[in-house]
């Protein structure tokens, strides 16, 4: 029941920029991954919003093994779709919709393990250019790497996808005049990350923007592996970054300035074919990784503080992220109790009526007797009567 409510409510949140409304619309698709997608999609969202050129919506799929038929993102409403998804197959209708979106000129960002996904979906593999794991082999296409200033397409049989231990490595730009890379240092030290290697795929209409040397001392291939590249699919533009692993530990790879700048610029290029973002004064360099501290998931304190000013018609982002955190807490009693206390605190505060009404819905399924007094108070107020009654009824059921 819980999941149904939230999955039904899923998805649309529009982020507003304080000064001028950004013109480009990005959709992050996530919800299943062998990585920590709960953290990564929020990090990606922050990175894109901070570029000042994107509004961001998030589409979260049902969990692994769950019914997928309600999952049908409206790709064509967006300038770019950012894939942070590695999981169950989409329904044919969704696959067709995505293929049409890209073929007709839609932009795509393939982020890290998204290139593990959908090994059997032919069009998808053409879009990502290269992928790894899940049975990929010589039938998927060549290994692609960089040697003597050119691209090697190597049809040697063998599995696709590997990486050595996580480590810092230098990213070398190969198309320095490409709009995504123009003006950036041509080499920079990336923070601790997995260096995806031995990827294979159709590799058609593909331009390698940057490579990194996979050092055998770190379990690497001894080759320069492609880490940033673009692919053309129909009229669509795809920017593929294999960088940015996010696991349970601090997301250092996704906090690296080089990762962030190339993602922001790559997303804009995929959306429009050009890059208008100005370069910051501080750029990454080759001496040491340049780690930006701010791209982390929101803390619960921050989410609840920011949610309190929500007004109907403005961004539901923070409220939506709260609902999602509740879903991810997976009915853990201690976490549910904490969410309930936090919501009660907001209901007792000067938060907006719209915020309170929204949170009554979350409270309706996690609330206990502790929530009844404040809900009874809100029931006495015309502006909050309906949602408070709804919550009370469900708590008392
Ligand atoms: Zn990874």
mmCIF file of C-alpha atoms and ligand atoms in Angstrom:
data_model
loop_
_atom_site.group_PDB
_atom_site.id
_atom_site.type_symbol
_atom_site.label_atom_id
_atom_site.label_comp_id
_atom_site.label_asym_id
_atom_site.label_seq_id
_atom_site.Cartn_x
_atom_site.Cartn_y
_atom_site.Cartn_z
ATOM 1 C CA UNK A 1 0.000 0.000 0.000
ATOM 2 C CA UNK A 2 2.733 2.391 1.012
ATOM 3 C CA UNK A 3 4.599 1.933 -2.191
ATOM 4 C CA UNK A 4 1.473 2.307 -4.269
ATOM 5 C CA UNK A 5 0.706 5.669 -2.749
ATOM 6 C CA UNK A 6 4.159 6.954 -3.313
ATOM 7 C CA UNK A 7 4.737 5.491 -6.703
ATOM 8 C CA UNK A 8 1.429 6.979 -7.767
ATOM 9 C CA UNK A 9 2.539 10.310 -6.439
ATOM 10 C CA UNK A 10 6.015 9.878 -7.822
ATOM 11 C CA UNK A 11 7.737 12.020 -10.049
ATOM 12 C CA UNK A 12 7.184 15.525 -10.818
ATOM 13 C CA UNK A 13 9.139 18.108 -9.070
ATOM 14 C CA UNK A 14 10.270 21.292 -10.591
ATOM 15 C CA UNK A 15 13.134 23.168 -9.133
ATOM 16 C CA UNK A 16 13.144 26.898 -9.208
ATOM 17 C CA UNK A 17 16.106 29.115 -9.416
ATOM 18 C CA UNK A 18 16.047 32.194 -7.282
ATOM 19 C CA UNK A 19 16.820 34.757 -9.969
ATOM 20 C CA UNK A 20 15.831 33.648 -13.415
ATOM 21 C CA UNK A 21 13.920 30.554 -14.406
ATOM 22 C CA UNK A 22 16.284 28.220 -16.276
ATOM 23 C CA UNK A 23 15.026 27.376 -19.729
ATOM 24 C CA UNK A 24 16.169 23.800 -20.147
ATOM 25 C CA UNK A 25 14.353 20.855 -18.653
ATOM 26 C CA UNK A 26 16.184 17.767 -17.440
ATOM 27 C CA UNK A 27 14.679 14.502 -16.243
ATOM 28 C CA UNK A 28 16.758 12.215 -14.028
ATOM 29 C CA UNK A 29 15.638 8.595 -14.354
ATOM 30 C CA UNK A 30 16.548 6.385 -11.407
ATOM 31 C CA UNK A 31 15.067 3.948 -8.878
ATOM 32 C CA UNK A 32 17.094 0.792 -9.507
ATOM 33 C CA UNK A 33 20.857 0.502 -9.550
ATOM 34 C CA UNK A 34 23.618 -1.679 -8.145
ATOM 35 C CA UNK A 35 24.897 1.661 -6.806
ATOM 36 C CA UNK A 36 23.582 4.034 -4.156
ATOM 37 C CA UNK A 37 21.003 5.689 -6.399
ATOM 38 C CA UNK A 38 19.222 7.127 -3.365
ATOM 39 C CA UNK A 39 22.223 9.409 -2.941
ATOM 40 C CA UNK A 40 23.375 9.757 -6.532
ATOM 41 C CA UNK A 41 20.127 11.096 -8.002
ATOM 42 C CA UNK A 42 20.076 13.879 -5.442
ATOM 43 C CA UNK A 43 23.713 14.677 -6.148
ATOM 44 C CA UNK A 44 23.053 14.761 -9.903
ATOM 45 C CA UNK A 45 20.024 16.961 -9.308
ATOM 46 C CA UNK A 46 22.080 19.448 -7.310
ATOM 47 C CA UNK A 47 24.837 19.496 -9.889
ATOM 48 C CA UNK A 48 22.403 20.220 -12.733
ATOM 49 C CA UNK A 49 20.487 22.884 -10.818
ATOM 50 C CA UNK A 50 23.727 24.602 -9.879
ATOM 51 C CA UNK A 51 24.597 24.897 -13.565
ATOM 52 C CA UNK A 52 21.852 27.578 -13.634
ATOM 53 C CA UNK A 53 20.598 26.304 -16.972
ATOM 54 C CA UNK A 54 18.376 23.394 -15.893
ATOM 55 C CA UNK A 55 15.098 22.753 -14.177
ATOM 56 C CA UNK A 56 15.220 19.191 -12.927
ATOM 57 C CA UNK A 57 12.467 16.612 -12.508
ATOM 58 C CA UNK A 58 13.076 13.113 -11.190
ATOM 59 C CA UNK A 59 11.410 9.892 -12.321
ATOM 60 C CA UNK A 60 11.820 7.064 -9.817
ATOM 61 C CA UNK A 61 10.970 3.587 -11.050
ATOM 62 C CA UNK A 62 9.364 0.888 -8.919
ATOM 63 C CA UNK A 63 11.887 -1.239 -7.043
ATOM 64 C CA UNK A 64 13.594 -4.274 -8.497
ATOM 65 C CA UNK A 65 11.172 -7.101 -9.267
ATOM 66 C CA UNK A 66 8.110 -4.899 -8.815
ATOM 67 C CA UNK A 67 5.408 -4.263 -11.388
ATOM 68 C CA UNK A 68 6.784 -1.819 -13.979
ATOM 69 C CA UNK A 69 3.655 -1.164 -16.015
ATOM 70 C CA UNK A 70 2.878 2.168 -14.298
ATOM 71 C CA UNK A 71 6.358 3.458 -15.006
ATOM 72 C CA UNK A 72 6.167 5.555 -18.147
ATOM 73 C CA UNK A 73 8.167 8.803 -17.971
ATOM 74 C CA UNK A 74 7.229 11.546 -20.416
ATOM 75 C CA UNK A 75 10.686 11.786 -21.955
ATOM 76 C CA UNK A 76 9.560 14.035 -24.798
ATOM 77 C CA UNK A 77 8.738 16.852 -22.375
ATOM 78 C CA UNK A 78 12.437 17.238 -21.634
ATOM 79 C CA UNK A 79 15.529 18.614 -23.334
ATOM 80 C CA UNK A 80 17.732 15.989 -21.734
ATOM 81 C CA UNK A 81 17.170 12.705 -19.916
ATOM 82 C CA UNK A 82 19.871 11.785 -17.400
ATOM 83 C CA UNK A 83 20.109 8.035 -16.868
ATOM 84 C CA UNK A 84 21.048 6.937 -13.357
ATOM 85 C CA UNK A 85 19.316 3.587 -13.849
ATOM 86 C CA UNK A 86 20.668 0.049 -13.950
ATOM 87 C CA UNK A 87 17.873 -2.420 -13.417
ATOM 88 C CA UNK A 88 14.837 -4.280 -14.662
ATOM 89 C CA UNK A 89 13.755 -4.012 -18.291
ATOM 90 C CA UNK A 90 11.289 -1.266 -19.140
ATOM 91 C CA UNK A 91 8.002 -2.125 -20.819
ATOM 92 C CA UNK A 92 8.087 -2.126 -24.628
ATOM 93 C CA UNK A 93 5.912 0.959 -24.752
ATOM 94 C CA UNK A 94 8.470 2.846 -22.620
ATOM 95 C CA UNK A 95 11.388 1.562 -24.672
ATOM 96 C CA UNK A 96 9.678 2.712 -27.881
ATOM 97 C CA UNK A 97 8.915 6.049 -26.342
ATOM 98 C CA UNK A 98 12.552 6.503 -25.341
ATOM 99 C CA UNK A 99 13.846 5.426 -28.760
ATOM 100 C CA UNK A 100 11.517 7.910 -30.464
ATOM 101 C CA UNK A 101 12.511 10.653 -28.065
ATOM 102 C CA UNK A 102 16.202 10.208 -28.857
ATOM 103 C CA UNK A 103 15.778 9.573 -32.588
ATOM 104 C CA UNK A 104 13.775 12.806 -32.855
ATOM 105 C CA UNK A 105 16.524 14.883 -31.281
ATOM 106 C CA UNK A 106 16.224 14.340 -27.522
ATOM 107 C CA UNK A 107 19.361 14.651 -25.415
ATOM 108 C CA UNK A 108 20.665 11.930 -23.107
ATOM 109 C CA UNK A 109 23.298 11.739 -20.405
ATOM 110 C CA UNK A 110 24.514 8.221 -19.639
ATOM 111 C CA UNK A 111 25.947 8.268 -16.133
ATOM 112 C CA UNK A 112 28.298 5.574 -14.760
ATOM 113 C CA UNK A 113 26.433 2.248 -14.263
ATOM 114 C CA UNK A 114 23.632 3.254 -16.635
ATOM 115 C CA UNK A 115 25.960 1.710 -19.212
ATOM 116 C CA UNK A 116 25.577 -1.645 -17.453
ATOM 117 C CA UNK A 117 21.838 -1.650 -17.997
ATOM 118 C CA UNK A 118 19.741 -3.303 -20.719
ATOM 119 C CA UNK A 119 22.378 -5.598 -22.344
ATOM 120 C CA UNK A 120 19.757 -7.020 -24.723
ATOM 121 C CA UNK A 121 18.133 -3.763 -25.876
ATOM 122 C CA UNK A 122 19.742 -3.100 -29.247
ATOM 123 C CA UNK A 123 18.778 0.558 -29.656
ATOM 124 C CA UNK A 124 19.882 1.345 -26.114
ATOM 125 C CA UNK A 125 23.293 -0.176 -26.744
ATOM 126 C CA UNK A 126 23.632 1.952 -29.869
ATOM 127 C CA UNK A 127 22.786 5.027 -27.810
ATOM 128 C CA UNK A 128 25.285 4.338 -25.040
ATOM 129 C CA UNK A 129 27.975 3.375 -27.563
ATOM 130 C CA UNK A 130 29.810 1.194 -25.051
ATOM 131 C CA UNK A 131 28.610 -0.826 -22.092
ATOM 132 C CA UNK A 132 29.770 -3.484 -19.687
ATOM 133 C CA UNK A 133 28.842 -6.537 -17.633
ATOM 134 C CA UNK A 134 25.623 -8.590 -17.734
ATOM 135 C CA UNK A 135 26.801 -10.923 -20.458
ATOM 136 C CA UNK A 136 28.299 -8.363 -22.816
ATOM 137 C CA UNK A 137 30.980 -9.885 -25.060
ATOM 138 C CA UNK A 138 32.280 -9.811 -28.641
ATOM 139 C CA UNK A 139 28.685 -10.065 -29.899
ATOM 140 C CA UNK A 140 28.081 -6.638 -28.307
ATOM 141 C CA UNK A 141 30.780 -4.980 -30.438
ATOM 142 C CA UNK A 142 34.467 -4.097 -30.178
ATOM 143 C CA UNK A 143 36.543 -3.093 -27.198
ATOM 144 C CA UNK A 144 37.409 0.552 -27.736
ATOM 145 C CA UNK A 145 40.544 2.225 -26.404
ATOM 146 C CA UNK A 146 43.074 4.887 -27.249
ATOM 147 C CA UNK A 147 46.544 4.192 -28.566
ATOM 148 C CA UNK A 148 49.024 6.427 -30.425
ATOM 149 C CA UNK A 149 46.576 9.309 -30.756
ATOM 150 C CA UNK A 150 43.826 7.262 -32.281
ATOM 151 C CA UNK A 151 40.909 5.056 -31.421
ATOM 152 C CA UNK A 152 41.384 1.311 -31.598
ATOM 153 C CA UNK A 153 38.350 -0.900 -32.212
ATOM 154 C CA UNK A 154 39.401 -4.347 -31.048
ATOM 155 C CA UNK A 155 37.236 -7.397 -31.868
ATOM 156 C CA UNK A 156 39.193 -9.813 -29.638
ATOM 157 C CA UNK A 157 36.664 -12.153 -28.004
ATOM 158 C CA UNK A 158 36.052 -11.694 -24.296
ATOM 159 C CA UNK A 159 33.743 -10.237 -21.688
ATOM 160 C CA UNK A 160 32.812 -6.555 -21.643
ATOM 161 C CA UNK A 161 33.296 -4.470 -18.508
ATOM 162 C CA UNK A 162 35.869 -4.441 -15.724
ATOM 163 C CA UNK A 163 37.542 -2.102 -13.310
ATOM 164 C CA UNK A 164 40.451 -2.371 -10.918
ATOM 165 C CA UNK A 165 40.496 -0.998 -7.406
ATOM 166 C CA UNK A 166 39.259 2.546 -6.919
ATOM 167 C CA UNK A 167 42.009 5.139 -7.193
ATOM 168 C CA UNK A 168 42.814 8.657 -8.341
ATOM 169 C CA UNK A 169 43.710 8.967 -12.006
ATOM 170 C CA UNK A 170 44.440 11.622 -14.609
ATOM 171 C CA UNK A 171 41.759 12.367 -17.210
ATOM 172 C CA UNK A 172 43.260 13.329 -20.590
ATOM 173 C CA UNK A 173 41.121 15.397 -22.970
ATOM 174 C CA UNK A 174 41.313 14.249 -26.590
ATOM 175 C CA UNK A 175 38.892 16.641 -28.314
ATOM 176 C CA UNK A 176 39.936 19.845 -26.621
ATOM 177 C CA UNK A 177 37.877 22.064 -28.930
ATOM 178 C CA UNK A 178 34.617 20.195 -28.355
ATOM 179 C CA UNK A 179 32.024 22.546 -26.749
ATOM 180 C CA UNK A 180 31.896 20.349 -23.637
ATOM 181 C CA UNK A 181 35.656 20.596 -23.042
ATOM 182 C CA UNK A 182 36.573 23.968 -24.538
ATOM 183 C CA UNK A 183 38.439 26.122 -22.027
ATOM 184 C CA UNK A 184 38.933 23.346 -19.495
ATOM 185 C CA UNK A 185 42.427 22.133 -18.555
ATOM 186 C CA UNK A 186 43.375 19.368 -20.954
ATOM 187 C CA UNK A 187 44.444 17.106 -18.104
ATOM 188 C CA UNK A 188 43.123 16.942 -14.569
ATOM 189 C CA UNK A 189 43.419 14.614 -11.612
ATOM 190 C CA UNK A 190 40.174 12.826 -10.918
ATOM 191 C CA UNK A 191 39.312 11.892 -7.349
ATOM 192 C CA UNK A 192 39.114 8.282 -6.178
ATOM 193 C CA UNK A 193 36.824 6.450 -8.593
ATOM 194 C CA UNK A 194 36.354 3.234 -10.510
ATOM 195 C CA UNK A 195 38.000 3.374 -13.923
ATOM 196 C CA UNK A 196 35.618 1.474 -16.181
ATOM 197 C CA UNK A 197 37.602 -0.606 -18.655
ATOM 198 C CA UNK A 198 37.071 -3.165 -21.397
ATOM 199 C CA UNK A 199 33.690 -1.688 -22.235
ATOM 200 C CA UNK A 200 32.307 -2.946 -25.509
ATOM 201 C CA UNK A 201 29.393 -2.054 -27.702
ATOM 202 C CA UNK A 202 28.403 -0.939 -31.196
ATOM 203 C CA UNK A 203 30.559 2.227 -30.802
ATOM 204 C CA UNK A 204 28.891 3.759 -33.853
ATOM 205 C CA UNK A 205 28.833 7.529 -34.427
ATOM 206 C CA UNK A 206 30.968 7.882 -31.343
ATOM 207 C CA UNK A 207 33.490 10.596 -30.447
ATOM 208 C CA UNK A 208 35.909 9.952 -27.605
ATOM 209 C CA UNK A 209 36.338 13.185 -25.657
ATOM 210 C CA UNK A 210 38.613 11.952 -22.872
ATOM 211 C CA UNK A 211 40.536 8.884 -21.785
ATOM 212 C CA UNK A 212 42.345 7.687 -18.664
ATOM 213 C CA UNK A 213 45.194 5.228 -18.280
ATOM 214 C CA UNK A 214 44.119 2.070 -16.468
ATOM 215 C CA UNK A 215 47.288 1.294 -14.541
ATOM 216 C CA UNK A 216 47.992 -2.447 -14.170
ATOM 217 C CA UNK A 217 49.349 -1.668 -10.679
ATOM 218 C CA UNK A 218 45.758 -0.839 -9.743
ATOM 219 C CA UNK A 219 44.304 -3.862 -11.508
ATOM 220 C CA UNK A 220 43.837 -1.979 -14.787
ATOM 221 C CA UNK A 221 44.179 -3.029 -18.419
ATOM 222 C CA UNK A 222 47.310 -1.033 -19.245
ATOM 223 C CA UNK A 223 45.292 0.864 -21.842
ATOM 224 C CA UNK A 224 43.912 4.351 -22.155
ATOM 225 C CA UNK A 225 40.188 3.717 -21.639
ATOM 226 C CA UNK A 226 37.467 6.117 -22.852
ATOM 227 C CA UNK A 227 35.898 7.933 -19.900
ATOM 228 C CA UNK A 228 33.953 10.740 -21.610
ATOM 229 C CA UNK A 229 32.424 10.358 -25.051
ATOM 230 C CA UNK A 230 29.518 11.391 -27.224
ATOM 231 C CA UNK A 231 27.264 9.356 -29.480
ATOM 232 C CA UNK A 232 24.834 10.407 -32.206
ATOM 233 C CA UNK A 233 21.633 8.403 -32.481
ATOM 234 C CA UNK A 234 19.222 9.651 -35.139
ATOM 235 C CA UNK A 235 18.894 13.359 -34.408
ATOM 236 C CA UNK A 236 19.685 12.777 -30.729
ATOM 237 C CA UNK A 237 22.863 13.694 -28.891
ATOM 238 C CA UNK A 238 24.214 11.492 -26.108
ATOM 239 C CA UNK A 239 26.883 12.461 -23.599
ATOM 240 C CA UNK A 240 28.330 9.440 -21.776
ATOM 241 C CA UNK A 241 30.420 9.778 -18.624
ATOM 242 C CA UNK A 242 31.647 6.578 -17.033
ATOM 243 C CA UNK A 243 32.846 8.581 -14.018
ATOM 244 C CA UNK A 244 31.187 9.359 -10.709
ATOM 245 C CA UNK A 245 30.776 6.108 -8.738
ATOM 246 C CA UNK A 246 28.516 6.608 -5.706
ATOM 247 C CA UNK A 247 28.442 3.823 -3.142
ATOM 248 C CA UNK A 248 27.796 3.885 0.578
ATOM 249 C CA UNK A 249 30.942 5.850 1.402
ATOM 250 C CA UNK A 250 31.486 9.613 0.879
ATOM 251 C CA UNK A 251 30.782 10.303 -2.823
ATOM 252 C CA UNK A 252 34.239 11.662 -3.603
ATOM 253 C CA UNK A 253 34.101 10.726 -7.285
ATOM 254 C CA UNK A 254 30.909 12.750 -7.736
ATOM 255 C CA UNK A 255 32.338 15.719 -5.820
ATOM 256 C CA UNK A 256 35.305 16.137 -8.154
ATOM 257 C CA UNK A 257 35.185 19.486 -9.956
ATOM 258 C CA UNK A 258 36.229 17.824 -13.218
ATOM 259 C CA UNK A 259 33.362 15.335 -13.024
ATOM 260 C CA UNK A 260 30.906 18.091 -12.132
ATOM 261 C CA UNK A 261 31.954 20.547 -14.846
ATOM 262 C CA UNK A 262 31.952 17.925 -17.581
ATOM 263 C CA UNK A 263 28.558 16.643 -16.438
ATOM 264 C CA UNK A 264 27.000 20.124 -16.389
ATOM 265 C CA UNK A 265 28.450 20.999 -19.769
ATOM 266 C CA UNK A 266 27.776 17.567 -21.252
ATOM 267 C CA UNK A 267 24.137 17.759 -20.191
ATOM 268 C CA UNK A 268 23.700 21.180 -21.811
ATOM 269 C CA UNK A 269 25.422 20.016 -24.979
ATOM 270 C CA UNK A 270 23.187 16.933 -25.126
ATOM 271 C CA UNK A 271 20.155 19.187 -24.669
ATOM 272 C CA UNK A 272 21.042 21.878 -27.220
ATOM 273 C CA UNK A 273 24.247 21.087 -29.106
ATOM 274 C CA UNK A 274 26.096 23.996 -27.530
ATOM 275 C CA UNK A 275 27.369 25.084 -24.122
ATOM 276 C CA UNK A 276 26.589 28.521 -22.688
ATOM 277 C CA UNK A 277 27.857 27.938 -19.144
ATOM 278 C CA UNK A 278 30.797 30.073 -18.157
ATOM 279 C CA UNK A 279 33.803 28.388 -16.622
ATOM 280 C CA UNK A 280 34.390 29.072 -12.929
ATOM 281 C CA UNK A 281 37.538 30.826 -11.763
ATOM 282 C CA UNK A 282 38.769 27.699 -9.977
ATOM 283 C CA UNK A 283 39.360 24.854 -12.380
ATOM 284 C CA UNK A 284 40.555 21.313 -11.768
ATOM 285 C CA UNK A 285 44.270 20.705 -12.223
ATOM 286 C CA UNK A 286 46.586 17.797 -12.775
ATOM 287 C CA UNK A 287 48.412 18.043 -9.449
ATOM 288 C CA UNK A 288 45.637 16.900 -7.136
ATOM 289 C CA UNK A 289 41.897 16.200 -7.211
ATOM 290 C CA UNK A 290 39.794 19.319 -6.756
ATOM 291 C CA UNK A 291 36.966 18.248 -4.468
ATOM 292 C CA UNK A 292 33.898 20.459 -4.098
ATOM 293 C CA UNK A 293 32.196 19.990 -0.759
ATOM 294 C CA UNK A 294 28.650 20.993 -1.550
ATOM 295 C CA UNK A 295 27.296 18.203 -3.726
ATOM 296 C CA UNK A 296 25.934 15.856 -1.135
ATOM 297 C CA UNK A 297 22.448 14.544 -0.519
ATOM 298 C CA UNK A 298 20.394 16.910 1.600
ATOM 299 C CA UNK A 299 20.403 16.188 5.306
ATOM 300 C CA UNK A 300 16.977 15.506 6.834
ATOM 301 C CA UNK A 301 17.260 18.734 8.842
ATOM 302 C CA UNK A 302 17.869 20.653 5.622
ATOM 303 C CA UNK A 303 14.998 18.966 3.781
ATOM 304 C CA UNK A 304 12.495 19.653 6.550
ATOM 305 C CA UNK A 305 13.700 23.239 6.927
ATOM 306 C CA UNK A 306 13.437 23.947 3.192
ATOM 307 C CA UNK A 307 10.079 22.211 2.841
ATOM 308 C CA UNK A 308 8.400 24.558 5.291
ATOM 309 C CA UNK A 309 8.001 27.406 2.817
ATOM 310 C CA UNK A 310 6.260 25.328 0.136
ATOM 311 C CA UNK A 311 3.326 27.035 -1.547
ATOM 312 C CA UNK A 312 0.969 25.409 -4.036
ATOM 313 C CA UNK A 313 2.293 26.063 -7.547
ATOM 314 C CA UNK A 314 5.955 26.247 -6.513
ATOM 315 C CA UNK A 315 8.517 23.457 -6.362
ATOM 316 C CA UNK A 316 7.555 20.338 -4.408
ATOM 317 C CA UNK A 317 11.120 19.159 -4.576
ATOM 318 C CA UNK A 318 11.891 19.072 -0.853
ATOM 319 C CA UNK A 319 8.544 17.584 0.119
ATOM 320 C CA UNK A 320 8.904 15.031 -2.573
ATOM 321 C CA UNK A 321 12.397 14.114 -1.397
ATOM 322 C CA UNK A 322 11.015 13.697 2.141
ATOM 323 C CA UNK A 323 8.336 11.295 0.873
ATOM 324 C CA UNK A 324 10.983 9.383 -0.969
ATOM 325 C CA UNK A 325 13.251 9.141 2.077
ATOM 326 C CA UNK A 326 10.292 7.747 4.009
ATOM 327 C CA UNK A 327 9.740 5.147 1.328
ATOM 328 C CA UNK A 328 13.412 4.199 1.386
ATOM 329 C CA UNK A 329 13.376 3.843 5.182
ATOM 330 C CA UNK A 330 11.444 0.694 4.368
ATOM 331 C CA UNK A 331 9.224 0.802 7.428
ATOM 332 C CA UNK A 332 12.174 0.608 9.824
ATOM 333 C CA UNK A 333 10.367 1.416 13.112
ATOM 334 C CA UNK A 334 13.069 3.720 14.516
ATOM 335 C CA UNK A 335 13.284 5.705 11.296
ATOM 336 C CA UNK A 336 9.496 5.900 10.997
ATOM 337 C CA UNK A 337 9.338 7.293 14.544
ATOM 338 C CA UNK A 338 11.934 9.919 13.651
ATOM 339 C CA UNK A 339 10.007 10.939 10.527
ATOM 340 C CA UNK A 340 6.810 11.144 12.526
ATOM 341 C CA UNK A 341 8.431 13.409 15.156
ATOM 342 C CA UNK A 342 9.878 15.651 12.467
ATOM 343 C CA UNK A 343 6.530 15.974 10.708
ATOM 344 C CA UNK A 344 4.716 16.713 13.978
ATOM 345 C CA UNK A 345 7.273 19.421 14.651
ATOM 346 C CA UNK A 346 6.549 21.023 11.268
ATOM 347 C CA UNK A 347 2.796 20.768 11.792
ATOM 348 C CA UNK A 348 3.231 22.634 15.086
ATOM 349 C CA UNK A 349 5.425 25.307 13.489
ATOM 350 C CA UNK A 350 4.770 28.359 11.313
ATOM 351 C CA UNK A 351 5.242 26.301 8.131
ATOM 352 C CA UNK A 352 2.881 27.125 5.264
ATOM 353 C CA UNK A 353 -0.564 25.583 5.107
ATOM 354 C CA UNK A 354 0.371 23.906 1.814
ATOM 355 C CA UNK A 355 3.404 22.283 3.428
ATOM 356 C CA UNK A 356 1.308 21.045 6.338
ATOM 357 C CA UNK A 357 -1.369 19.650 4.034
ATOM 358 C CA UNK A 358 1.248 17.789 2.025
ATOM 359 C CA UNK A 359 2.908 16.300 5.092
ATOM 360 C CA UNK A 360 -0.452 15.100 6.450
ATOM 361 C CA UNK A 361 -0.438 12.602 3.623
ATOM 362 C CA UNK A 362 2.927 11.148 4.700
ATOM 363 C CA UNK A 363 1.786 11.199 8.305
ATOM 364 C CA UNK A 364 -1.383 9.315 7.378
ATOM 365 C CA UNK A 365 0.554 6.100 6.946
ATOM 366 C CA UNK A 366 3.453 6.471 9.363
ATOM 367 C CA UNK A 367 1.575 8.293 12.139
ATOM 368 C CA UNK A 368 0.777 6.847 15.562
ATOM 369 C CA UNK A 369 -1.237 8.081 18.524
ATOM 370 C CA UNK A 370 1.473 10.689 19.051
ATOM 371 C CA UNK A 371 0.240 12.504 15.935
ATOM 372 C CA UNK A 372 -3.394 12.709 17.003
ATOM 373 C CA UNK A 373 -3.332 15.901 19.140
ATOM 374 C CA UNK A 374 -1.784 18.097 16.440
ATOM 375 C CA UNK A 375 -4.006 16.587 13.746
ATOM 376 C CA UNK A 376 -7.075 17.360 15.849
ATOM 377 C CA UNK A 377 -5.898 20.959 16.115
ATOM 378 C CA UNK A 378 -5.406 21.165 12.354
ATOM 379 C CA UNK A 379 -8.824 19.622 11.848
ATOM 380 C CA UNK A 380 -10.332 22.650 13.561
ATOM 381 C CA UNK A 381 -8.833 24.959 10.950
ATOM 382 C CA UNK A 382 -10.621 25.280 7.591
ATOM 383 C CA UNK A 383 -7.402 25.454 5.583
ATOM 384 C CA UNK A 384 -6.058 22.149 6.928
ATOM 385 C CA UNK A 385 -9.299 20.392 7.863
ATOM 386 C CA UNK A 386 -9.516 17.987 4.919
ATOM 387 C CA UNK A 387 -5.994 16.606 4.991
ATOM 388 C CA UNK A 388 -5.917 16.425 8.800
ATOM 389 C CA UNK A 389 -9.183 14.450 8.773
ATOM 390 C CA UNK A 390 -7.807 12.146 6.103
ATOM 391 C CA UNK A 391 -4.702 11.463 8.204
ATOM 392 C CA UNK A 392 -6.683 10.969 11.402
ATOM 393 C CA UNK A 393 -9.014 8.541 9.743
ATOM 394 C CA UNK A 394 -6.178 6.416 8.434
ATOM 395 C CA UNK A 395 -4.216 6.474 11.662
ATOM 396 C CA UNK A 396 -7.294 5.333 13.587
ATOM 397 C CA UNK A 397 -8.118 2.552 11.120
HETATM 398 ZN ZN1 LIG B 1 30.510 2.121 -9.701
#
